[in-house]
Short mmCIF file of C-alpha atoms in Angstrom, two decimals:
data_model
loop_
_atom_site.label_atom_id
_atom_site.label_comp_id
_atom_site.label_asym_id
_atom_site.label_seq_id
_atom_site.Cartn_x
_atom_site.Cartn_y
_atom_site.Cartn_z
CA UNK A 243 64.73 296.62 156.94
CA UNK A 244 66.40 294.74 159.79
CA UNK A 245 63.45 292.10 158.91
CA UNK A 246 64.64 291.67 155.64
CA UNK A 247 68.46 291.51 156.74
CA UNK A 248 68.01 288.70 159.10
CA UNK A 249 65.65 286.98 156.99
CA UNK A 250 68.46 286.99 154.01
CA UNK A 251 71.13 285.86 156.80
CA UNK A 252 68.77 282.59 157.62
CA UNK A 253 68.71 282.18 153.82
CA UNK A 254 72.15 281.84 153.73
CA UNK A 255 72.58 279.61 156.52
CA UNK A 256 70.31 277.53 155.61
CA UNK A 257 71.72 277.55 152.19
CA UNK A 258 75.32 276.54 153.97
CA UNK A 259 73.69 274.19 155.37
CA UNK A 260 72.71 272.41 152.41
CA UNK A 261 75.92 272.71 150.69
CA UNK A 262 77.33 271.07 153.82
CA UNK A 263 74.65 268.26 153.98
CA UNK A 264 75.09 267.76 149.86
CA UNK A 265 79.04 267.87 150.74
CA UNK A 266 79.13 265.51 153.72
CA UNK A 267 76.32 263.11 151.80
CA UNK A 268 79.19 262.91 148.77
CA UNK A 269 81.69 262.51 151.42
CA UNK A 270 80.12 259.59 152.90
CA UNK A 271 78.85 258.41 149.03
CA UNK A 272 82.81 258.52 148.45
CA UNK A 273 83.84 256.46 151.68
CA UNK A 274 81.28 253.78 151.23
CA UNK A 275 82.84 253.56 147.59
CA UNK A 276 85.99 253.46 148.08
CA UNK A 277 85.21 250.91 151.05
CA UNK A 278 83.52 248.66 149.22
CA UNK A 279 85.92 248.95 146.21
CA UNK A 280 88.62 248.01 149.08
CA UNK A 281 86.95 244.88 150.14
CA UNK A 282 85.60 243.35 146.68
CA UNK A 283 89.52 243.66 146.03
CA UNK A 284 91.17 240.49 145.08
CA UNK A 285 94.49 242.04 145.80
CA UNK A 286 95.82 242.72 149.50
CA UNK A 287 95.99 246.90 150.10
CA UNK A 288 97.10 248.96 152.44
CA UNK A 289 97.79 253.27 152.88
CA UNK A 290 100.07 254.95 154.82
CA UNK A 291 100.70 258.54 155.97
CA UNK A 292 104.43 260.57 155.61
CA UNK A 293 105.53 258.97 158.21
CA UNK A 294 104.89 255.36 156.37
CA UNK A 295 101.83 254.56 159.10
CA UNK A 296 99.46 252.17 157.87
CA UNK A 297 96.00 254.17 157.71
CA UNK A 298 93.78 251.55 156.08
CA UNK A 299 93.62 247.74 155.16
CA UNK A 300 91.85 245.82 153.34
CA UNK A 301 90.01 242.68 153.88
CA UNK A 302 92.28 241.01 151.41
CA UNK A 303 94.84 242.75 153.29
CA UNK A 304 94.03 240.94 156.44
CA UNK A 305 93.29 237.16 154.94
CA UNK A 306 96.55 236.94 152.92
CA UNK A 307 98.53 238.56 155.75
CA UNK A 308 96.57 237.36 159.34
CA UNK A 309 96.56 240.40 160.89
CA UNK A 310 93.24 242.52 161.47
CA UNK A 311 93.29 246.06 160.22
CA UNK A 312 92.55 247.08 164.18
CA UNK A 313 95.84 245.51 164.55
CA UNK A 314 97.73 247.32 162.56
CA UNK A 315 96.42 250.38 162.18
CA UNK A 316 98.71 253.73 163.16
CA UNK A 317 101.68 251.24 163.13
CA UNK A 318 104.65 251.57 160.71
CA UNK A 319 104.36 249.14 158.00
CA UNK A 320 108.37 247.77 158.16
CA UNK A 321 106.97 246.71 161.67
CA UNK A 322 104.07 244.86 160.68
CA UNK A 323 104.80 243.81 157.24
CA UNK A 324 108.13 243.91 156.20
CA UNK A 325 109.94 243.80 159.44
CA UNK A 326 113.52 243.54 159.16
CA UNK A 327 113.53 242.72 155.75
CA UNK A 328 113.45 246.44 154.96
CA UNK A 329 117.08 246.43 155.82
CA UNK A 330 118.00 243.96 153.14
CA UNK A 331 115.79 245.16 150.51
CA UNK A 332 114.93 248.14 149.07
CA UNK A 333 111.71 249.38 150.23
CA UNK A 334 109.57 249.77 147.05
CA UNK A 335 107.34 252.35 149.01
CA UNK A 336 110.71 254.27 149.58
CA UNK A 337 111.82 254.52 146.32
CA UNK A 338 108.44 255.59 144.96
CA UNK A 339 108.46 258.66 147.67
CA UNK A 340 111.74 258.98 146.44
CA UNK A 341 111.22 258.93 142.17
CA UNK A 342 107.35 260.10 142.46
CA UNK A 343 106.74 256.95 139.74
CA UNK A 344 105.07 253.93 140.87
CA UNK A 345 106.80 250.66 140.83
CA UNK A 346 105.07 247.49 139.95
CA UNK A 347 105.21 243.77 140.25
CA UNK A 348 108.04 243.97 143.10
CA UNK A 349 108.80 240.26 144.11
CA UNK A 350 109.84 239.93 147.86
CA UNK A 351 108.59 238.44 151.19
CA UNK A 352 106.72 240.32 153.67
CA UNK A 353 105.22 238.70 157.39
CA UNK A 354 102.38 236.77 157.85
CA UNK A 355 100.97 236.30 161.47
CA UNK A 356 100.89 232.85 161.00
CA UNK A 357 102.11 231.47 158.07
CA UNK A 358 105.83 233.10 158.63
CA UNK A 359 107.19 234.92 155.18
CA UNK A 360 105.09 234.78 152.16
CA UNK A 361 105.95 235.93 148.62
CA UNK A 362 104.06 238.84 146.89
CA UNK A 363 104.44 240.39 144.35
CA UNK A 364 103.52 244.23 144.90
CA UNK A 365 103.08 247.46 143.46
CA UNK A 366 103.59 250.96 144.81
CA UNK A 367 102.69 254.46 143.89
CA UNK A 368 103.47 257.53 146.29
CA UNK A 369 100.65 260.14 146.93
CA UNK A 370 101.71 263.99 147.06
CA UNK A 371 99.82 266.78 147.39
CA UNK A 372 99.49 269.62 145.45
CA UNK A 373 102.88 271.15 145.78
CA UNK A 374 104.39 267.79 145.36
CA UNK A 375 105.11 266.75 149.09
CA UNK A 376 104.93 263.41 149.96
CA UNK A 377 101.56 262.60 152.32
CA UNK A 378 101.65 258.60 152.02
CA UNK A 379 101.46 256.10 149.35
CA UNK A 380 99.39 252.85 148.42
CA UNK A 381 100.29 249.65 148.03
CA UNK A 382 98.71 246.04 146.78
CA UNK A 383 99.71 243.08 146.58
CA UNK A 384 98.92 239.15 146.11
CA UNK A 385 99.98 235.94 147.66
CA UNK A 386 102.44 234.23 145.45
CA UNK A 387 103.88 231.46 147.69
CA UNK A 388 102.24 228.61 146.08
CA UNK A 389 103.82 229.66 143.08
CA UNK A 390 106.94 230.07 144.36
CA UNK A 391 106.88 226.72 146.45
CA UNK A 392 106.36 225.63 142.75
CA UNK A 393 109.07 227.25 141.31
CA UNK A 394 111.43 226.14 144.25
CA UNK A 395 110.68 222.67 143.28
CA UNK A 396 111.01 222.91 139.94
CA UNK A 397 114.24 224.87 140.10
CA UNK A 398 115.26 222.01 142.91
CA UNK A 399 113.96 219.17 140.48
CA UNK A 400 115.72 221.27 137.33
CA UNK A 401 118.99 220.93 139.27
CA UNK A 402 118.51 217.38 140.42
CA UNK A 403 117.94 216.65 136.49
CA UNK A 404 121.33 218.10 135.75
CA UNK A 405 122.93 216.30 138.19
CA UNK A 406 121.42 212.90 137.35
CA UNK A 407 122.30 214.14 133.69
CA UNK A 408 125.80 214.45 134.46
CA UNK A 409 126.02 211.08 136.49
CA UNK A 410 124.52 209.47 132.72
CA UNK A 411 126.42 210.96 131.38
CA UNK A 412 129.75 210.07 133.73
CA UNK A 413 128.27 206.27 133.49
CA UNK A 414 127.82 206.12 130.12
CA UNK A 415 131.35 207.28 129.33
CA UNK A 416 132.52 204.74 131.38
CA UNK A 417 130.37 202.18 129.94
CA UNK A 418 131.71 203.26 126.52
CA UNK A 419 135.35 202.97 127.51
CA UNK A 420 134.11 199.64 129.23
CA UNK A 421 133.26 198.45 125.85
CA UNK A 422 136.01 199.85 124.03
CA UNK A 423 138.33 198.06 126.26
CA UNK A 424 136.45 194.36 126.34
CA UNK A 425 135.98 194.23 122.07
CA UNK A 426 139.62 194.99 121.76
CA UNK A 427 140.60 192.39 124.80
CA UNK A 428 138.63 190.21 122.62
CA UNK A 429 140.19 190.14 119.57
CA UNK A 430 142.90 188.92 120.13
CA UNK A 431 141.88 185.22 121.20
CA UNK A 432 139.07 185.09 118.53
CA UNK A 433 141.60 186.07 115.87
CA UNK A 434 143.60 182.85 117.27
CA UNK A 435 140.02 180.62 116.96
CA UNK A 436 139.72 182.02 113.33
CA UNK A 437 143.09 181.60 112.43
CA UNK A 438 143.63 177.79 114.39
CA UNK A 439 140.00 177.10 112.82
CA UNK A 440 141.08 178.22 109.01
CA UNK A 441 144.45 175.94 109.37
CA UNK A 442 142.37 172.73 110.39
CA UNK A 443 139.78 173.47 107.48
CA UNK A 444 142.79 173.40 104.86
CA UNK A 445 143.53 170.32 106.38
CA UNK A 446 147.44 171.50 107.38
CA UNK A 447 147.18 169.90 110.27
CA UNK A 448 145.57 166.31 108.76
CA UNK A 449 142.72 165.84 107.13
CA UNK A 450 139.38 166.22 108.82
CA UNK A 451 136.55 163.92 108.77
CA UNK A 452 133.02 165.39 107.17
CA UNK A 453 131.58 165.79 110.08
CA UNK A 454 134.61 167.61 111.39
CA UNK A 455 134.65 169.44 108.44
CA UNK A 456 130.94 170.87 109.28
CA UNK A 457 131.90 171.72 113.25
CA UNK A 458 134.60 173.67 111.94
CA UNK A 459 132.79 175.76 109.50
CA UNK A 460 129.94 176.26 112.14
CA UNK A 461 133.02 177.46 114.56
CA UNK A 462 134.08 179.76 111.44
CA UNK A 463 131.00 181.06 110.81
CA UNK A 464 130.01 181.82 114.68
CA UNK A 465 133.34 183.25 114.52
CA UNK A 466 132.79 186.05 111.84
CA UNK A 467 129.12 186.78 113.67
CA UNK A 468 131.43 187.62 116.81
CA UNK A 469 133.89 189.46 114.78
CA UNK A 470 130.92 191.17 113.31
CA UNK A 471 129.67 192.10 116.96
CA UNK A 472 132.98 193.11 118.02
CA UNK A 473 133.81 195.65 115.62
CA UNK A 474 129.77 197.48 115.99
CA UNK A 475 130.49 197.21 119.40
CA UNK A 476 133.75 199.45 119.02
CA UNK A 477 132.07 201.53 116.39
CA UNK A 478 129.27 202.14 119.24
CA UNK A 479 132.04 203.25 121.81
CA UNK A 480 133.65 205.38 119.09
CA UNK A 481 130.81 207.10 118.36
CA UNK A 482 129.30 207.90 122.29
CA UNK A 483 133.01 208.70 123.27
CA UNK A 484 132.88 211.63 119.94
CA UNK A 485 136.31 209.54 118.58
CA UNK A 486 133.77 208.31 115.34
CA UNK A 487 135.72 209.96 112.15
CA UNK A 488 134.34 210.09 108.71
CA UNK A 489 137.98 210.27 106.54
CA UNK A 490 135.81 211.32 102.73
CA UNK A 491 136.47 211.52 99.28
CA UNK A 492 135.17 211.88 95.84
CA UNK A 493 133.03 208.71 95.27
CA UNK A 494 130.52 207.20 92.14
CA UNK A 495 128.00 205.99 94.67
CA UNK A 496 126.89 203.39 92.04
CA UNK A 497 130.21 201.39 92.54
CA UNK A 498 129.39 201.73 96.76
CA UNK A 499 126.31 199.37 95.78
CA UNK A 500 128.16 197.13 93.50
CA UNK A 501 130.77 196.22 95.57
CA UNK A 502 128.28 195.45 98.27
CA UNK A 503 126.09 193.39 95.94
CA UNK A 504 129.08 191.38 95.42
CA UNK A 505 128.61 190.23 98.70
CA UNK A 506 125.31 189.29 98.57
CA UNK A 507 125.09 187.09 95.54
CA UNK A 508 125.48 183.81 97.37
CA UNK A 509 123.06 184.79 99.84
CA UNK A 510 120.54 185.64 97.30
CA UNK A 511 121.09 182.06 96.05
CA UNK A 512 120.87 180.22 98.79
CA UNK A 513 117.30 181.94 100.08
CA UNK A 514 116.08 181.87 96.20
CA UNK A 515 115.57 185.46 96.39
CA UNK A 516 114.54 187.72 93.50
CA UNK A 517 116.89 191.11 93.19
CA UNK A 518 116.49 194.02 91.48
CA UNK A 519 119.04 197.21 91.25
CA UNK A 520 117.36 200.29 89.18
CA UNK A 521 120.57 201.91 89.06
CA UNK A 522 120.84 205.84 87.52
CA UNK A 523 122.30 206.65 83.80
CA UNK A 524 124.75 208.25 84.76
CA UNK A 525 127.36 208.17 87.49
CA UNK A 526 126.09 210.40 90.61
CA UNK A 527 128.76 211.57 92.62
CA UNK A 528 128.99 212.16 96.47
CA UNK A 529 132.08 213.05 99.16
CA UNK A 530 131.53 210.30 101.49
CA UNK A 531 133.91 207.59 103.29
CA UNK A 532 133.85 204.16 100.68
CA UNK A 533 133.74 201.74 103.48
CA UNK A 534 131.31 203.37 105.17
CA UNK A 535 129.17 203.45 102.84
CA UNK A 536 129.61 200.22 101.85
CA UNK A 537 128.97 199.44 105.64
CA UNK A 538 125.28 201.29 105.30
CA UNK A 539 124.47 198.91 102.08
CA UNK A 540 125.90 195.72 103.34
CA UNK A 541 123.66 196.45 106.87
CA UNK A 542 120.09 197.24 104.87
CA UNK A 543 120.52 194.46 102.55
CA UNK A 544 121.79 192.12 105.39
CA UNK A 545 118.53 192.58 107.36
CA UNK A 546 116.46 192.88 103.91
CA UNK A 547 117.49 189.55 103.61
CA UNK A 548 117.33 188.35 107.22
CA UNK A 549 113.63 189.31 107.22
CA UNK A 550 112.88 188.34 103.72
CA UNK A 551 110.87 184.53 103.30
CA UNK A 552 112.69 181.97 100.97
CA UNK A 553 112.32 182.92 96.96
CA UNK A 554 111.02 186.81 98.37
CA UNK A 555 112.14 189.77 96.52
CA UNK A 556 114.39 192.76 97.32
CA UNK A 557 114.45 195.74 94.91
CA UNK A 558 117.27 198.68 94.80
CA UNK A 559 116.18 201.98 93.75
CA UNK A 560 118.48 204.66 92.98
CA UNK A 561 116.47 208.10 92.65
CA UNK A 562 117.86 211.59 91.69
CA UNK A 563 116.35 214.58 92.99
CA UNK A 564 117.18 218.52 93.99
CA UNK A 565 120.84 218.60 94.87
CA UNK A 566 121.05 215.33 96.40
CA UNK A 567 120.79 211.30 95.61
CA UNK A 568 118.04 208.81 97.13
CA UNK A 569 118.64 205.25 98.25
CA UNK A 570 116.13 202.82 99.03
CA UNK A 571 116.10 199.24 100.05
CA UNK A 572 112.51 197.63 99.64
CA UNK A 573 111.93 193.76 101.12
CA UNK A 574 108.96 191.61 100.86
CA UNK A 575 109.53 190.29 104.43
CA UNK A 576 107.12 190.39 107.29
CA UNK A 577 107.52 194.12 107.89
CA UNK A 578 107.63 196.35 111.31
CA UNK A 579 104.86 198.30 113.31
CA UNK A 580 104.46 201.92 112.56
CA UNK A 581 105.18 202.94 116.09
CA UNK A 582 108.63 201.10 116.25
CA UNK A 583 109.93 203.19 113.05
CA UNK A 584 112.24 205.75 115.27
CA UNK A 585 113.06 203.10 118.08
CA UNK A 586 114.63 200.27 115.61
CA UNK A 587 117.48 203.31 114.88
CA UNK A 588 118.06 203.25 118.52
CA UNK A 589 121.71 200.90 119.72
CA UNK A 590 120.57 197.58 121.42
CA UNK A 591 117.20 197.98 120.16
CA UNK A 592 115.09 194.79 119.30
CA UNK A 593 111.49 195.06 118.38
CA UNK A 594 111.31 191.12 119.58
CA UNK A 595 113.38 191.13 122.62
CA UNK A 596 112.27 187.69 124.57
CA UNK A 597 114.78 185.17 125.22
CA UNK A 598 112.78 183.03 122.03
CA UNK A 599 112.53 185.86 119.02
CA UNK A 600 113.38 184.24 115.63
CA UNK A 601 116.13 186.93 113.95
CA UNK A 602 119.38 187.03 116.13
CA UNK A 603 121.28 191.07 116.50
CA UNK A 604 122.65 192.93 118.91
CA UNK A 605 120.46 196.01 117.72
CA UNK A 606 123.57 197.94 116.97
CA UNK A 607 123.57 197.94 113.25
CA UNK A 608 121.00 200.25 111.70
CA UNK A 609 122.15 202.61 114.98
CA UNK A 610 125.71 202.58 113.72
CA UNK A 611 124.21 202.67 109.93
CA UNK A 612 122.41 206.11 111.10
CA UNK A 613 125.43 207.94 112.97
CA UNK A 614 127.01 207.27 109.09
CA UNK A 615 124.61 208.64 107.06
CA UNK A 616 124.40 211.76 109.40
CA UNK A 617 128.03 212.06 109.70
CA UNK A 618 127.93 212.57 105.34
CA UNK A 619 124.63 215.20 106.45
CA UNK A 620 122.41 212.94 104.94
CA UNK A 621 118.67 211.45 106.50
CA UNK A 622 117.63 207.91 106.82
CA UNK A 623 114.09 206.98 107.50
CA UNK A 624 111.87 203.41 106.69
CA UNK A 625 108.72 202.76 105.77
CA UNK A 626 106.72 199.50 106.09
CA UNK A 627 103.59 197.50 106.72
CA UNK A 628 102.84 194.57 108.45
CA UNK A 629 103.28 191.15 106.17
CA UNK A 630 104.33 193.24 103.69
CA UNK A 631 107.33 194.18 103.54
CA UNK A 632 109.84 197.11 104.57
CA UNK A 633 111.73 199.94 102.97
CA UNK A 634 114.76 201.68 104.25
CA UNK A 635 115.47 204.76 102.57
CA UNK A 636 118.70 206.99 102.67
CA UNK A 637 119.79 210.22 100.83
CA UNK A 638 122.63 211.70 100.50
CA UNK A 639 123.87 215.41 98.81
CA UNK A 640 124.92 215.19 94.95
CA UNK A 641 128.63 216.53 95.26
CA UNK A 642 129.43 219.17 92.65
CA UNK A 643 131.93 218.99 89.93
CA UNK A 644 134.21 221.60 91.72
CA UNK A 645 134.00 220.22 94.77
CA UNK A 646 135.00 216.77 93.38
CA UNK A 647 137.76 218.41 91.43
CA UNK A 648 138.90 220.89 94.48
CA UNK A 649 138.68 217.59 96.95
CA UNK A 650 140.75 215.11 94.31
CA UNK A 651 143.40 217.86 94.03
CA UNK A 652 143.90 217.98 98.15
CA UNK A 653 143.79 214.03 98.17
CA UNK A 654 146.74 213.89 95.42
CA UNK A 655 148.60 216.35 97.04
CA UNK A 656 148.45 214.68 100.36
CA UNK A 657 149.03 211.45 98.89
CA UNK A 658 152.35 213.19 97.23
CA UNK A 659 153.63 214.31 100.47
CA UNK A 660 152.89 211.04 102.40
CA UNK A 661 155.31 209.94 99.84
CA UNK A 662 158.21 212.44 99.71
CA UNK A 663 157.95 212.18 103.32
CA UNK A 664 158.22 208.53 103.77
CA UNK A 665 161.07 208.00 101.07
#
């Protein structure tokens, strides 16, 4: 009997014995896991106990930071890692013992032994034990610095931008004004050359010899090309100081490109060029400013036939589509490279530049001739090939018949008060 009792006691034991080996074996199994699982880590980790000790760290730990985990280990982390930073920030480990919830992706500085503060950005979760007291907490992190040297600069570069923006923008204001000022200084003594020029042609003064006669056209005509200049030049400021006004109306755009055709007649003459104008049946109406307009047409057909060869051809093609009118200018002249099509709408812009290019222009008139056609919300756009010719195309939007009646109404009623007031 007592045999049999001690022989069930050893049985026991040694069955204890097994469930501890088989316990401690998972135990270690565990560790080694969770050790290895620690170092393969990409991310810096590191534990601590209630009393916010550091009780493990991790190899990643210990490259991104400097110190070794014998270093640190036992030690409060606001000593090793975030130092006195924990009194300016909130401590994300605190205020997930606090809520119980992990927080993630927390962006702030901790030490490095070497390398002074680095950024992280870091998550936190609070462990608790089974009635919910707080035991320690986890968190990991990864080295952002880099990044935020990065963003630094950029921010620092982003700022210097704005800054050199503003200084443009301060310089071209006054360069604007600049021009403003000059044109209109200038005026004044070239109106005098026209005028004194125009009263020696009629021969008021005497008569002039022929050759005379031919210096003082050449003065006249120089003249107008300055006046020409002078007035896009004050257009230009106008528009970069925001003082370019569009006064509009009720207009028949066909009578926009007669009036400018007018112009041109002589012109066409002289080079021997071929015209065409495929005008629309019927009148299409737009709200748009007259001169303006007449501005756009006289500037496409000017350089139509600046570029155009002696007896060359320019056609006129008035198209109606959706809700809105096309215009299009086609030359036979020697055409413009594809990849100068959004430049040539730029001001000053020359595709020849050098001090010998053929065409003179101050490379302000299809710039001026664009601010128009978007100040009546329309598009302007060209299409060409080389030694073939270019076309300049326009639209603008069809005005409706109430509109034109509602617009005529306000124009006669401000014309009739203009009046009553100026009796």
């Amino acid at each position: 009997m007592k045999k049999t009792l001690n022989e069930n006691i050893d049985n026991e034991i040694l069955k204890d014995e097994n469930r501890i080996k088989e316990v401690n074996n998972e135990l270690f199994f565990r560790k080694n896991k969770f050790e290895a699982i620690l170092s393969s880590m990409a991310d810096g980790l590191f534990t601590i106990d209630d009393k916010f000790r550091i009780t493990s760290f991790n190899r990643a730990a210990e490259e991104i930071t400097g110190y070794k985990e014998k270093e640190v280990l036992g030690k409060p982390c606001r000593e090793i890692i975030h130092g006195e930073l924990c009194h300016r920030i909130s401590c994300a480990l605190n205020r997930s013992r606090k809520t119980g919830k992990p927080h993630l992706n927390v962006k702030t500085f901790i030490k490095s032994k070497k390398r002074g503060l680095i950024y992280i950005s870091a998550s936190t979760s609070a462990l608790k034990d089974k009635d919910g007291n707080f035991i320690g907490g986890v968190e990991t992190f990864h080295d952002m610095t880099e990044l935020y040297k990065i963003e630094e600069e950029k921010n620092r570069l982003i700022i210097e931008l704005q800054n050199i923006n503003k200084e443009l923008d301060r310089l071209n204001k006054m360069k604007s004004e600049f021009i403003s000022v000059v044109s209109h200084e200038l005026r004044t003594p070239l109106t005098a050359i026209k005028g004194y020029t125009e009263l020696l042609l009629s021969s008021k003064y005497g008569n002039v010899t022929k050759d005379q006669g031919k210096v003082l056209e050449i003065v006249a005509k120089k003249a107008n090309q300055l006046n020409k200049l002078i007035i896009q030049l004050l257009d230009l400021s106008r528009i970069e100081l925001g003082k370019f006004e569009l006064e509009k109306e009720p207009l028949i755009l066909d009578k926009i490109l007669e009036s400018s055709l007018e112009n041109f007649k002589t012109i066409f003459e002289e080079k021997e060029i071929k015209y065409k104008a495929n005008l629309l049946k019927e009148p299409v109406w737009v709200i748009g400013n007259e001169l303006r307009l007449i501005e756009v047409m006289d500037n496409l057909l000017s350089n139509a036939v600046k570029f155009t060869p002696v007896k060359g051809r320019i056609v006129i093609n008035f198209k109606k589509l959706q809700g809105k009118v096309e215009v299009s200018v086609q030359d036979s002249g020697q055409g413009i490279p594809e990849n100068e099509f959004e430049n040539i709408f730029n001001s000053f812009y020359q595709i020849d530049s050098s001090s010998t290019r053929k065409y003179s222009g101050a490379g302000l008139g299809l710039a001026i001739v664009k601010h128009i056609i978007d100040g009546h919300n329309g598009k302007i756009w060209v299409k060409s090939k080389l030694n073939k010719g270019s076309t300049f195309t326009f639209t603008l939007p069809i005005a409706e018949a109430d509109s034109v009646l509602k617009i005529r109404d306000i124009i006669r009623e401000k014309k009739k008060e203009y009046k009553e007031n100026n009796k």
